[in-house]
Short mmCIF file of C-alpha atoms and ligand atoms in Angstrom, two decimals:
data_model
loop_
_atom_site.label_atom_id
_atom_site.label_comp_id
_atom_site.label_asym_id
_atom_site.label_seq_id
_atom_site.Cartn_x
_atom_site.Cartn_y
_atom_site.Cartn_z
CA UNK A 17 -32.29 4.24 19.47
CA UNK A 18 -33.04 3.88 15.69
CA UNK A 19 -30.11 3.69 12.77
CA UNK A 20 -30.08 4.09 9.07
CA UNK A 21 -27.61 2.44 7.08
CA UNK A 22 -26.69 2.36 3.63
CA UNK A 23 -27.73 -0.66 2.07
CA UNK A 24 -25.91 -3.33 -0.48
CA UNK A 25 -28.02 -1.95 -3.12
CA UNK A 26 -27.36 1.60 -2.28
CA UNK A 27 -31.01 2.01 -0.96
CA UNK A 28 -31.51 2.75 3.17
CA UNK A 29 -32.11 0.15 5.88
CA UNK A 30 -33.51 0.85 8.96
CA UNK A 31 -31.93 -0.75 11.88
CA UNK A 32 -34.83 -0.62 14.86
CA UNK A 33 -33.38 0.04 18.19
CA UNK A 34 -34.00 -3.77 19.55
CA UNK A 35 -31.69 -4.86 16.66
CA UNK A 36 -29.21 -1.92 17.30
CA UNK A 37 -29.43 -2.99 20.99
CA UNK A 38 -28.70 -6.79 20.02
CA UNK A 39 -25.45 -6.04 17.89
CA UNK A 40 -24.22 -3.98 20.92
CA UNK A 41 -25.04 -6.96 23.45
CA UNK A 42 -23.37 -9.46 20.77
CA UNK A 43 -20.23 -7.17 20.12
CA UNK A 44 -17.25 -6.83 22.64
CA UNK A 45 -15.61 -3.77 21.36
CA UNK A 46 -17.18 -0.25 20.75
CA UNK A 47 -20.36 0.22 18.59
CA UNK A 48 -20.02 4.11 17.69
CA UNK A 49 -22.72 6.23 15.99
CA UNK A 50 -21.81 9.64 14.38
CA UNK A 51 -23.17 11.36 17.84
CA UNK A 52 -20.07 9.07 19.76
CA UNK A 53 -17.09 10.98 20.13
CA UNK A 54 -14.34 9.02 19.26
CA UNK A 55 -16.44 8.60 15.40
CA UNK A 56 -15.31 11.97 14.03
CA UNK A 57 -11.35 10.85 14.35
CA UNK A 58 -12.21 7.07 13.21
CA UNK A 59 -14.06 7.79 9.89
CA UNK A 60 -11.32 10.29 8.86
CA UNK A 61 -8.37 8.30 6.56
CA UNK A 62 -5.00 9.34 5.54
CA UNK A 63 -6.08 11.05 2.60
CA UNK A 64 -8.23 14.01 3.82
CA UNK A 65 -9.71 14.13 -0.18
CA UNK A 66 -11.92 11.40 1.24
CA UNK A 67 -14.90 12.64 3.27
CA UNK A 68 -17.43 9.73 3.67
CA UNK A 69 -19.56 9.10 6.83
CA UNK A 70 -20.34 6.07 7.90
CA UNK A 71 -23.67 5.18 9.49
CA UNK A 72 -22.02 2.90 12.27
CA UNK A 73 -18.45 2.09 13.13
CA UNK A 74 -17.72 -1.41 14.69
CA UNK A 75 -14.44 -1.60 16.24
CA UNK A 76 -13.50 -5.37 16.43
CA UNK A 77 -11.13 -6.72 19.31
CA UNK A 78 -11.12 -10.23 18.03
CA UNK A 79 -12.00 -12.49 15.33
CA UNK A 80 -15.54 -13.31 17.09
CA UNK A 81 -16.21 -9.30 16.86
CA UNK A 82 -15.50 -9.70 12.94
CA UNK A 83 -17.88 -12.16 12.63
CA UNK A 84 -20.42 -10.73 14.52
CA UNK A 85 -20.10 -7.67 12.36
CA UNK A 86 -20.55 -9.58 8.95
CA UNK A 87 -23.48 -11.83 10.47
CA UNK A 88 -25.09 -8.30 11.30
CA UNK A 89 -24.22 -6.61 7.76
CA UNK A 90 -25.24 -9.73 6.12
CA UNK A 91 -28.59 -10.02 7.84
CA UNK A 92 -29.61 -6.53 7.14
CA UNK A 93 -27.83 -6.34 3.84
CA UNK A 94 -26.16 -3.30 5.05
CA UNK A 95 -23.09 -1.72 2.75
CA UNK A 96 -19.68 -2.49 4.31
CA UNK A 97 -15.99 -0.82 4.45
CA UNK A 98 -13.11 -2.88 5.93
CA UNK A 99 -10.54 -0.28 8.00
CA UNK A 100 -7.36 -1.79 9.19
CA UNK A 101 -4.27 0.77 8.40
CA UNK A 102 -6.38 3.39 7.04
CA UNK A 103 -3.90 4.46 4.38
CA UNK A 104 -5.59 3.60 1.01
CA UNK A 105 -5.66 6.51 -1.33
CA UNK A 106 -8.98 5.91 -2.79
CA UNK A 107 -10.62 5.73 0.80
CA UNK A 108 -11.51 2.25 0.30
CA UNK A 109 -11.92 1.54 3.99
CA UNK A 110 -14.85 3.88 4.78
CA UNK A 111 -18.16 3.98 3.26
CA UNK A 112 -20.75 6.50 2.86
CA UNK A 113 -23.43 5.50 5.31
CA UNK A 114 -22.72 2.03 5.92
CA UNK A 115 -21.20 0.04 8.12
CA UNK A 116 -17.18 0.58 8.96
CA UNK A 117 -15.55 -2.80 10.16
CA UNK A 118 -12.61 -1.17 11.93
CA UNK A 119 -9.60 -3.53 12.94
CA UNK A 120 -7.27 -1.07 14.06
CA UNK A 121 -7.70 -2.38 17.89
CA UNK A 122 -6.14 -5.91 16.64
CA UNK A 123 -2.24 -4.70 17.14
CA UNK A 124 -0.89 -8.29 18.48
CA UNK A 125 2.40 -9.77 17.01
CA UNK A 126 3.91 -13.03 18.07
CA UNK A 127 7.16 -13.77 16.72
CA UNK A 128 8.68 -17.17 16.77
CA UNK A 129 12.29 -16.67 16.16
CA UNK A 130 12.96 -20.35 15.54
CA UNK A 131 10.97 -21.01 12.79
CA UNK A 132 11.61 -17.24 11.55
CA UNK A 133 7.60 -16.36 11.31
CA UNK A 134 5.74 -13.81 12.68
CA UNK A 135 1.86 -13.89 13.20
CA UNK A 136 0.61 -10.06 13.32
CA UNK A 137 -3.17 -9.17 13.88
CA UNK A 138 -4.92 -7.28 10.86
CA UNK A 139 -4.97 -3.92 12.71
CA UNK A 140 -1.06 -3.63 13.16
CA UNK A 141 1.03 -0.86 11.05
CA UNK A 142 4.28 -1.70 9.55
CA UNK A 143 5.81 -0.26 12.61
CA UNK A 144 4.37 -2.79 14.87
CA UNK A 145 5.57 -5.54 13.19
CA UNK A 146 9.09 -4.27 12.58
CA UNK A 147 9.50 -3.40 16.02
CA UNK A 148 8.69 -6.80 17.46
CA UNK A 149 10.53 -8.87 14.89
CA UNK A 150 13.72 -6.58 15.07
CA UNK A 151 14.23 -7.97 18.67
CA UNK A 152 15.46 -11.01 17.14
CA UNK A 153 17.17 -9.62 14.29
CA UNK A 154 14.48 -10.58 11.62
CA UNK A 155 12.01 -8.81 9.44
CA UNK A 156 8.99 -9.45 7.22
CA UNK A 157 9.15 -7.68 3.75
CA UNK A 158 7.12 -4.74 4.43
CA UNK A 159 6.88 -1.04 2.63
CA UNK A 160 8.35 2.50 3.25
CA UNK A 161 6.23 4.32 5.62
CA UNK A 162 5.72 2.75 9.45
CA UNK A 163 2.29 3.94 9.98
CA UNK A 164 0.50 2.20 6.88
CA UNK A 165 -1.55 -0.89 7.92
CA UNK A 166 -0.33 -4.22 7.06
CA UNK A 167 -3.82 -5.74 5.61
CA UNK A 168 -4.22 -3.64 2.92
CA UNK A 169 -0.74 -3.51 2.02
CA UNK A 170 -0.56 -7.44 1.85
CA UNK A 171 -3.72 -8.29 0.51
CA UNK A 172 -2.80 -5.95 -2.38
CA UNK A 173 0.57 -7.31 -3.03
CA UNK A 174 3.68 -5.04 -0.74
CA UNK A 175 6.77 -3.91 -1.66
CA UNK A 176 9.63 -2.08 0.47
CA UNK A 177 13.17 -2.13 0.87
CA UNK A 178 13.33 -6.20 1.18
CA UNK A 179 11.34 -6.51 -1.95
CA UNK A 180 14.14 -7.21 -4.22
CA UNK A 181 15.74 -9.72 -2.09
CA UNK A 182 12.37 -11.81 -1.07
CA UNK A 183 9.99 -10.44 -3.61
CA UNK A 184 6.17 -8.73 -2.91
CA UNK A 185 5.17 -8.91 0.72
CA UNK A 186 2.06 -11.08 -0.49
CA UNK A 187 4.63 -13.78 -1.82
CA UNK A 188 6.18 -14.13 1.69
CA UNK A 189 2.74 -14.96 3.82
CA UNK A 190 2.53 -18.61 4.97
CA UNK A 191 -0.79 -18.51 6.14
CA UNK A 192 -4.05 -16.33 6.99
CA UNK A 193 -7.08 -16.21 9.15
CA UNK A 194 -9.82 -15.07 7.45
CA UNK A 195 -13.63 -14.26 7.68
CA UNK A 196 -15.47 -14.92 4.69
CA UNK A 197 -18.61 -13.26 3.41
CA UNK A 198 -20.76 -16.14 5.13
CA UNK A 199 -19.43 -15.73 8.67
CA UNK A 200 -17.20 -18.67 8.42
CA UNK A 201 -13.53 -18.62 10.07
CA UNK A 202 -11.33 -19.97 7.30
CA UNK A 203 -7.50 -20.67 7.96
CA UNK A 204 -5.72 -20.13 4.33
CA UNK A 205 -2.28 -21.33 3.64
CA UNK A 206 -0.83 -23.63 0.86
CA UNK A 207 -2.62 -26.38 2.39
CA UNK A 208 -5.73 -25.07 3.35
CA UNK A 209 -8.34 -23.39 1.16
CA UNK A 210 -5.35 -22.83 -1.42
CA UNK A 211 -7.44 -21.12 -3.77
CA UNK A 212 -8.41 -18.62 -1.13
CA UNK A 213 -4.93 -18.33 -0.39
CA UNK A 214 -3.80 -17.56 -3.69
CA UNK A 215 -6.77 -15.02 -4.18
CA UNK A 216 -5.66 -12.82 -0.89
CA UNK A 217 -2.02 -12.48 -1.67
CA UNK A 218 -2.66 -9.45 -4.07
CA UNK A 219 -6.62 -9.92 -4.97
CA UNK A 220 -7.53 -7.45 -2.34
CA UNK A 221 -10.31 -6.99 -0.25
CA UNK A 222 -12.45 -9.12 -2.37
CA UNK A 223 -12.79 -12.31 -0.54
CA UNK A 224 -13.07 -11.63 3.23
CA UNK A 225 -11.63 -10.07 6.06
CA UNK A 226 -8.04 -11.07 6.99
CA UNK A 227 -7.84 -11.10 11.11
CA UNK A 228 -4.25 -12.04 11.11
CA UNK A 229 -1.35 -12.82 8.66
CA UNK A 230 1.96 -15.05 9.32
CA UNK A 231 4.86 -13.93 7.64
CA UNK A 232 8.23 -15.75 6.54
CA UNK A 233 10.80 -13.56 8.18
CA UNK A 234 14.53 -13.09 7.24
CA UNK A 235 17.44 -12.04 9.13
CA UNK A 236 17.85 -8.43 8.71
CA UNK A 237 19.99 -5.76 10.88
CA UNK A 238 19.53 -4.62 13.52
CA UNK A 239 21.68 -2.17 12.03
CA UNK A 240 21.79 -1.28 8.00
CA UNK A 241 23.34 0.73 6.06
CA UNK A 242 21.18 3.67 4.69
CA UNK A 243 19.63 6.84 4.60
CA UNK A 244 19.58 9.61 1.77
CA UNK A 245 21.49 11.71 -0.19
CA UNK A 246 20.05 15.05 -1.85
CA UNK A 247 21.46 17.33 -4.40
CA UNK A 248 20.51 20.71 -5.65
CA UNK A 249 17.82 20.34 -8.39
CA UNK A 250 19.98 21.58 -11.39
CA UNK A 251 21.94 18.57 -10.67
CA UNK A 252 18.94 15.86 -11.41
CA UNK A 253 20.26 14.98 -14.81
CA UNK A 254 23.38 13.64 -13.64
CA UNK A 255 22.18 12.29 -10.49
CA UNK A 256 19.42 9.91 -12.15
CA UNK A 257 22.30 9.13 -14.79
CA UNK A 258 24.06 7.78 -11.06
CA UNK A 259 20.95 6.22 -10.22
CA UNK A 260 20.37 4.28 -13.58
CA UNK A 261 23.81 3.07 -13.11
CA UNK A 262 23.92 2.41 -9.63
CA UNK A 263 20.69 0.17 -9.67
CA UNK A 264 21.84 -1.64 -12.85
CA UNK A 265 23.20 -4.85 -11.45
CA UNK A 266 23.00 -3.75 -8.23
CA UNK A 267 22.99 -6.89 -5.52
CA UNK A 268 19.64 -7.21 -4.43
CA UNK A 269 21.11 -6.38 -0.92
CA UNK A 270 20.66 -2.66 -1.80
CA UNK A 271 17.27 -0.77 -2.73
CA UNK A 272 17.33 2.64 -3.83
CA UNK A 273 14.54 5.16 -4.19
CA UNK A 274 14.90 8.23 -6.60
CA UNK A 275 12.74 11.51 -5.44
CA UNK A 276 12.12 14.76 -7.47
CA UNK A 277 10.51 17.38 -5.05
CA UNK A 278 10.88 20.87 -3.40
CA UNK A 279 12.57 20.12 -0.30
CA UNK A 280 10.96 20.27 3.02
CA UNK A 281 12.20 22.42 5.98
CA UNK A 282 13.91 18.96 7.20
CA UNK A 283 16.69 19.24 9.77
CA UNK A 284 18.87 16.97 7.36
CA UNK A 285 18.27 19.69 4.69
CA UNK A 286 20.81 22.61 5.03
CA UNK A 287 18.48 25.81 4.97
CA UNK A 288 19.47 27.40 1.82
CA UNK A 289 17.67 24.75 -0.24
CA UNK A 290 14.40 24.55 1.80
CA UNK A 291 11.90 25.55 -0.96
CA UNK A 292 14.03 24.76 -3.80
CA UNK A 293 13.92 21.99 -6.08
CA UNK A 294 16.05 18.89 -5.07
CA UNK A 295 17.29 15.23 -6.55
CA UNK A 296 17.21 12.68 -3.58
CA UNK A 297 18.10 8.99 -3.39
CA UNK A 298 17.13 6.83 -0.23
CA UNK A 299 19.06 3.81 0.15
CA UNK A 300 18.99 0.48 2.56
CA UNK A 301 21.83 -1.96 2.19
CA UNK A 302 20.55 -4.90 4.19
CA UNK A 303 23.50 -7.06 3.34
CA UNK A 304 27.36 -6.57 4.55
CA UNK A 305 28.18 -2.98 5.44
CA UNK A 306 31.49 -2.49 3.90
CA UNK A 307 29.86 -3.71 0.48
CA UNK A 308 27.29 -1.27 1.06
CA UNK A 309 29.85 1.38 1.49
CA UNK A 310 31.74 0.42 -1.29
CA UNK A 311 28.74 0.73 -3.55
CA UNK A 312 27.51 3.85 -2.36
CA UNK A 313 30.94 5.68 -2.47
CA UNK A 314 30.44 6.31 -6.07
CA UNK A 315 26.96 8.12 -5.64
CA UNK A 316 28.55 9.96 -2.89
CA UNK A 317 31.21 11.58 -5.85
CA UNK A 318 28.52 12.57 -8.01
CA UNK A 319 28.35 16.42 -8.37
CA UNK A 320 28.11 18.09 -5.10
CA UNK A 321 25.42 16.57 -2.52
CA UNK A 322 23.96 19.57 -0.34
CA UNK A 323 23.41 16.81 2.12
CA UNK A 324 24.43 13.01 3.01
CA UNK A 325 22.75 11.16 5.98
CA UNK A 326 23.65 7.75 4.96
CA UNK A 327 25.32 5.97 7.85
CA UNK A 328 24.90 2.40 10.07
CA UNK A 329 21.23 2.78 11.56
CA UNK A 330 18.89 0.70 12.88
CA UNK A 331 16.29 -1.15 10.44
CA UNK A 332 13.45 0.54 12.36
CA UNK A 333 14.60 3.93 11.65
CA UNK A 334 15.15 3.31 8.42
CA UNK A 335 11.57 2.22 8.06
CA UNK A 336 10.07 5.50 9.42
CA UNK A 337 12.81 7.66 7.63
CA UNK A 338 9.84 8.67 4.95
CA UNK A 339 6.87 8.70 7.64
CA UNK A 340 7.13 12.73 8.32
CA UNK A 341 6.81 13.24 4.20
CA UNK A 342 3.23 11.76 4.19
CA UNK A 343 1.08 12.78 7.41
CA UNK A 344 -2.25 11.91 7.66
CA UNK A 345 -4.78 14.39 6.88
CA UNK A 346 -3.35 16.16 3.90
CA UNK A 347 -5.04 16.16 0.37
CA UNK A 348 -3.15 13.28 -1.87
CA UNK A 349 -3.47 12.13 -5.42
CA UNK A 350 -1.31 9.64 -7.08
CA UNK A 351 -0.76 8.14 -10.17
CA UNK A 352 1.27 5.33 -11.11
CA UNK A 353 3.02 2.49 -13.37
CA UNK A 354 5.18 -0.42 -13.63
CA UNK A 355 8.50 0.43 -15.25
CA UNK A 356 10.51 -2.53 -16.84
CA UNK A 357 13.57 0.24 -16.50
CA UNK A 358 14.54 4.00 -15.97
CA UNK A 359 15.30 4.89 -19.50
CA UNK A 360 16.88 8.40 -19.96
CA UNK A 361 13.65 9.72 -22.08
CA UNK A 362 11.30 8.76 -19.19
CA UNK A 363 13.84 10.59 -16.64
CA UNK A 364 14.22 13.30 -18.85
CA UNK A 365 9.96 13.98 -18.62
CA UNK A 366 10.09 13.31 -14.84
CA UNK A 367 12.57 16.21 -14.36
CA UNK A 368 10.69 18.53 -16.81
CA UNK A 369 7.25 17.73 -14.88
CA UNK A 370 9.30 18.04 -11.37
CA UNK A 371 10.24 21.62 -12.59
CA UNK A 372 6.28 22.30 -12.78
CA UNK A 373 5.23 20.76 -9.16
CA UNK A 374 2.59 22.46 -7.89
CA UNK A 375 2.83 22.00 -4.01
CA UNK A 376 5.92 21.90 -1.69
CA UNK A 377 4.59 18.49 -0.52
CA UNK A 378 4.24 16.63 -3.77
CA UNK A 379 6.88 14.41 -5.53
CA UNK A 380 7.90 12.03 -8.48
CA UNK A 381 9.28 9.18 -7.00
CA UNK A 382 10.98 5.61 -8.70
CA UNK A 383 11.20 2.60 -6.40
CA UNK A 384 13.51 -0.16 -7.84
CA UNK A 385 11.79 -3.52 -7.11
CA UNK A 386 13.75 -5.75 -9.49
CA UNK A 387 15.01 -9.09 -8.43
CA UNK A 388 13.02 -11.97 -6.69
CA UNK A 389 9.60 -10.91 -7.61
CA UNK A 390 10.85 -11.43 -11.54
CA UNK A 391 11.57 -14.97 -10.96
CA UNK A 392 8.59 -16.31 -9.72
CA UNK A 393 6.06 -17.86 -12.20
CA UNK A 394 3.68 -15.32 -13.50
CA UNK A 395 0.47 -16.45 -11.47
CA UNK A 396 2.41 -17.15 -8.38
CA UNK A 397 0.23 -14.89 -6.81
CA UNK A 398 -2.27 -12.15 -8.14
CA UNK A 399 0.12 -9.51 -7.38
CA UNK A 400 1.75 -10.81 -10.49
CA UNK A 401 3.62 -8.10 -12.59
CA UNK A 402 6.63 -10.16 -12.99
CA UNK A 403 7.92 -8.24 -15.40
CA UNK A 404 8.08 -4.82 -13.13
CA UNK A 405 11.72 -3.43 -12.31
CA UNK A 406 10.66 -0.05 -10.89
CA UNK A 407 7.27 1.34 -9.93
CA UNK A 408 7.02 5.12 -10.51
CA UNK A 409 4.56 7.16 -8.25
CA UNK A 410 3.68 10.56 -9.10
CA UNK A 411 2.68 12.19 -5.53
CA UNK A 412 0.51 14.84 -5.54
CA UNK A 413 -0.02 16.08 -2.27
CA UNK A 414 -1.24 19.57 -0.86
CA UNK A 415 -3.68 21.06 1.56
CA UNK A 416 -6.54 23.41 0.32
CA UNK A 417 -9.71 22.02 -1.78
CA UNK A 418 -9.06 24.80 -3.58
CA UNK A 419 -5.84 23.58 -4.96
CA UNK A 420 -7.37 20.28 -5.94
CA UNK A 421 -7.48 20.68 -9.59
CA UNK A 422 -4.06 22.04 -10.40
CA UNK A 423 -2.42 19.43 -8.08
CA UNK A 424 -4.73 16.57 -9.72
CA UNK A 425 -3.97 17.70 -13.25
CA UNK A 426 -0.09 17.72 -12.57
CA UNK A 427 -0.08 14.37 -11.69
CA UNK A 428 -2.43 13.39 -14.55
CA UNK A 429 -0.39 14.94 -16.82
CA UNK A 430 3.28 13.54 -15.45
CA UNK A 431 1.34 10.20 -16.05
CA UNK A 432 0.13 10.57 -19.19
CA UNK A 433 3.75 11.69 -20.69
CA UNK A 434 5.24 8.84 -18.81
CA UNK A 435 2.77 6.27 -19.77
CA UNK A 436 4.50 5.10 -23.53
CA UNK A 437 7.47 3.65 -20.76
CA UNK A 438 5.09 1.74 -18.80
CA UNK A 439 4.93 -1.87 -18.63
CA UNK A 440 1.17 -1.87 -19.11
CA UNK A 441 0.77 -2.85 -15.57
CA UNK A 442 -0.08 -0.56 -12.24
CA UNK A 443 -0.16 -1.44 -8.81
CA UNK A 444 -3.64 -2.07 -7.29
CA UNK A 445 -2.96 -0.55 -4.26
CA UNK A 446 -1.85 2.72 -5.59
CA UNK A 447 -5.07 3.61 -7.58
CA UNK A 448 -7.04 6.39 -6.57
CA UNK A 449 -10.77 6.78 -6.23
CA UNK A 450 -12.00 7.00 -9.76
CA UNK A 451 -9.64 4.51 -11.26
CA UNK A 452 -11.71 1.55 -12.10
CA UNK A 453 -12.44 -1.13 -14.25
CA UNK A 454 -9.53 -0.57 -17.10
CA UNK A 455 -7.01 0.09 -14.44
CA UNK A 456 -7.97 -2.94 -12.25
CA UNK A 457 -7.45 -4.99 -15.14
CA UNK A 458 -4.07 -3.11 -16.04
CA UNK A 459 -3.00 -3.84 -12.27
CA UNK A 460 -3.83 -7.61 -12.52
CA UNK A 461 -3.83 -8.79 -16.38
CA UNK A 462 -6.68 -10.67 -18.07
CA UNK A 463 -5.65 -14.27 -16.91
CA UNK A 464 -5.38 -13.46 -13.37
CA UNK A 465 -8.42 -11.05 -13.13
CA UNK A 466 -10.72 -13.73 -14.51
CA UNK A 467 -9.00 -16.24 -11.89
CA UNK A 468 -9.65 -14.03 -9.49
CA UNK A 469 -13.48 -13.32 -10.66
CA UNK A 470 -13.97 -17.07 -10.47
CA UNK A 471 -12.82 -17.25 -6.89
CA UNK A 472 -14.92 -14.14 -6.09
CA UNK A 473 -18.09 -16.06 -7.06
CA UNK A 474 -16.97 -19.07 -4.74
CA UNK A 475 -16.41 -17.36 -1.64
CA UNK A 476 -18.41 -14.13 -2.09
CA UNK A 477 -21.36 -14.87 -4.78
CA UNK A 478 -23.24 -11.46 -3.58
CA UNK A 479 -20.13 -9.27 -3.71
CA UNK A 480 -20.74 -8.47 0.01
CA UNK A 481 -17.28 -7.11 -0.15
CA UNK A 482 -17.78 -4.28 -2.80
CA UNK A 483 -16.23 -1.43 -0.89
CA UNK A 484 -13.32 -2.58 -2.31
CA UNK A 485 -11.09 -2.32 -6.22
CA UNK A 486 -13.60 -4.96 -7.32
CA UNK A 487 -12.23 -7.91 -8.86
CA UNK A 488 -16.39 -8.95 -10.17
CA UNK A 489 -15.91 -6.33 -12.97
CA UNK A 490 -17.38 -7.57 -16.31
CA UNK A 491 -15.03 -8.84 -18.68
CA UNK A 492 -15.50 -8.87 -22.14
CA UNK A 493 -16.33 -12.43 -23.47
CA UNK A 494 -13.15 -14.39 -23.81
CA UNK A 495 -12.79 -15.10 -28.04
CA UNK A 496 -13.21 -18.52 -29.25
CA UNK A 497 -10.02 -20.27 -30.06
CA UNK A 498 -9.65 -19.98 -33.14
CA UNK A 499 -10.01 -23.42 -34.90
CA UNK A 500 -6.72 -25.32 -35.73
CA UNK A 501 -6.51 -26.36 -39.46
CA UNK A 502 -4.66 -29.84 -40.26
C1 FAD B 614 1.86 7.23 3.26
C2 FAD B 614 1.74 5.89 2.42
C3 FAD B 614 3.00 4.94 2.14
C4 FAD B 614 2.69 3.91 1.27
N1 FAD B 614 3.84 2.97 1.20
C5 FAD B 614 3.48 1.66 0.79
C6 FAD B 614 4.51 0.84 0.41
O1 FAD B 614 5.64 1.36 0.69
N2 FAD B 614 4.31 -0.22 -0.25
C7 FAD B 614 3.51 -0.43 -0.62
O2 FAD B 614 3.36 -1.43 -0.89
N3 FAD B 614 2.19 0.25 -0.21
C8 FAD B 614 2.07 1.21 0.43
N4 FAD B 614 1.13 2.16 0.30
C9 FAD B 614 -0.06 1.66 -0.25
C10 FAD B 614 -0.88 0.70 0.47
O3 FAD B 614 -0.05 -0.75 0.46
C11 FAD B 614 -2.34 0.89 0.69
O4 FAD B 614 -2.59 1.62 0.94
C12 FAD B 614 -2.74 -0.27 1.34
O5 FAD B 614 -4.23 -0.08 1.43
C13 FAD B 614 -2.46 -0.11 3.09
O6 FAD B 614 -3.14 -0.61 3.76
P1 FAD B 614 -4.00 0.02 4.88
O7 FAD B 614 -4.36 -1.22 6.24
O8 FAD B 614 -3.55 0.99 5.74
O9 FAD B 614 -5.56 -0.16 4.34
P2 FAD B 614 -7.18 0.39 4.53
O10 FAD B 614 -7.39 1.82 4.29
O11 FAD B 614 -7.12 0.06 6.18
O12 FAD B 614 -7.72 -0.41 3.60
C14 FAD B 614 -7.87 -0.72 2.38
C15 FAD B 614 -8.52 -1.58 1.77
O13 FAD B 614 -7.44 -3.17 1.81
C16 FAD B 614 -8.45 -3.86 2.37
N5 FAD B 614 -8.37 -4.48 3.54
C17 FAD B 614 -8.00 -3.58 4.59
N6 FAD B 614 -7.96 -4.43 5.90
C18 FAD B 614 -8.19 -5.80 5.27
C19 FAD B 614 -8.36 -6.84 6.04
N7 FAD B 614 -8.20 -6.71 7.42
N8 FAD B 614 -8.40 -8.12 5.43
C20 FAD B 614 -8.98 -8.00 4.07
N9 FAD B 614 -8.81 -7.06 3.13
C21 FAD B 614 -8.65 -5.88 4.14
C22 FAD B 614 -9.96 -3.34 2.11
O14 FAD B 614 -10.59 -3.48 0.72
C23 FAD B 614 -9.51 -1.79 2.22
O15 FAD B 614 -10.84 -1.57 1.52
C24 FAD B 614 0.96 3.18 1.24
C25 FAD B 614 0.31 4.19 1.53
C26 FAD B 614 0.47 5.63 2.36
C27 FAD B 614 -0.86 6.35 2.34
#
């Protein structure tokens, strides 16, 4: 059969029946056209705002398939996108008309409990890795929602309940296997291709397709003290004052996430608050449980909580507590900044915007990340932002396309109103589809972006991996240094 694909330059590329057949011959995994049954489900990503149709989807079963996909796309100058977990809000995993290289069949995890290292294939979700590492009472530094892909999260930075103790996820990566734009298979680590290793720890999908990651593991659980406490929306100010006190000087074993939203009909929340505004704090204390209980006892005395499910529970359960709030297939739009602290003024603004929320699924979320990441050198990895203490994520989520405008506007308004409290930085993995060069620069800062752009020229001079948040943006010329006067 003849196939038409979008080319790297945006024009159309005709793939003859013979060439298509030879791709199918050299490829071990399924090669899917829009006529094949699984195509429709696979082209859809987590965010239903993204509605693109790749011309072909190739499902890789190993590194050799990734190499074949890259060679094919390079030879025919076809646009590619790389899908691992498919959770990127901007839908970077799926390109219109091009070749989607799907990694999601690659879900192997191997744990070395003695060396405390896990090797995980790029199609793993966070849950896949936690499940295997927790068998040994160990954990990698991953994110908060178990269905998220490890690959996009790690190459963009990554933060979660263990970040305060150990840094960005990418700061804990020891090595990666990577297929570069010329189809070579390289190992990237501190000792091998160290510049590529640096670039891939935050520089996103610009440099190659990672087929597996080696993570440093840390002793965690298997039980931790964690869960959530919720209050009525009327108590939000008091709750956030307590959140500020709790997080100020809290030991790194404690990570807490404060949320303003409408109460969902979740079994842990009493029926009388369903559909009404609430403030909730999710906590995970991964150290000594008794110390955790003492720390949280003050929080439990704030106002009159309507629900309290903080208890000893498996770490893997904690890692999926937020899953139900973020299902695949709803419409999502996020705006986000890093904050150096949570000031009473910023909280007041957030509470006011929470009062104007347009959908029962939307939320304003504060994550504390302060700790180990602040102690590493500014350019330790491109994830950078070593001055960030919190992330605010304004997450609009709704069901009907007709409601797009009001929900997007709500998130944008709240973002603009809180902008002056930002460090100026933002998280590359939270950037939406329309956020371009200025926001990419905000995510990296000028000097890291320039270093990434130079490495892009070395590892991907043709911008083969262009369907991502591109670091090869044209930067204004660096001003000449001022002449020194004697
Ligand atoms: C519900 C939800 C919860 C989240 N929670 C967190 C969180 O707690 N912490 C956090 O840090 N982030 C979080 N994120 C953001 C998350 O890090 C990004 O969405 C990330 O892109 C997800 O990775 P993925 O593999 O699913 O991405 P995909 O959508 O599959 O891919 C996104 C992009 O990543 C790059 N990429 C993907 N696979 C590879 C690969 N194998 N090699 C090289 N580049 C690749 C490509 O540029 C690709 O286009 C969350 C996102 C969602 C939707």
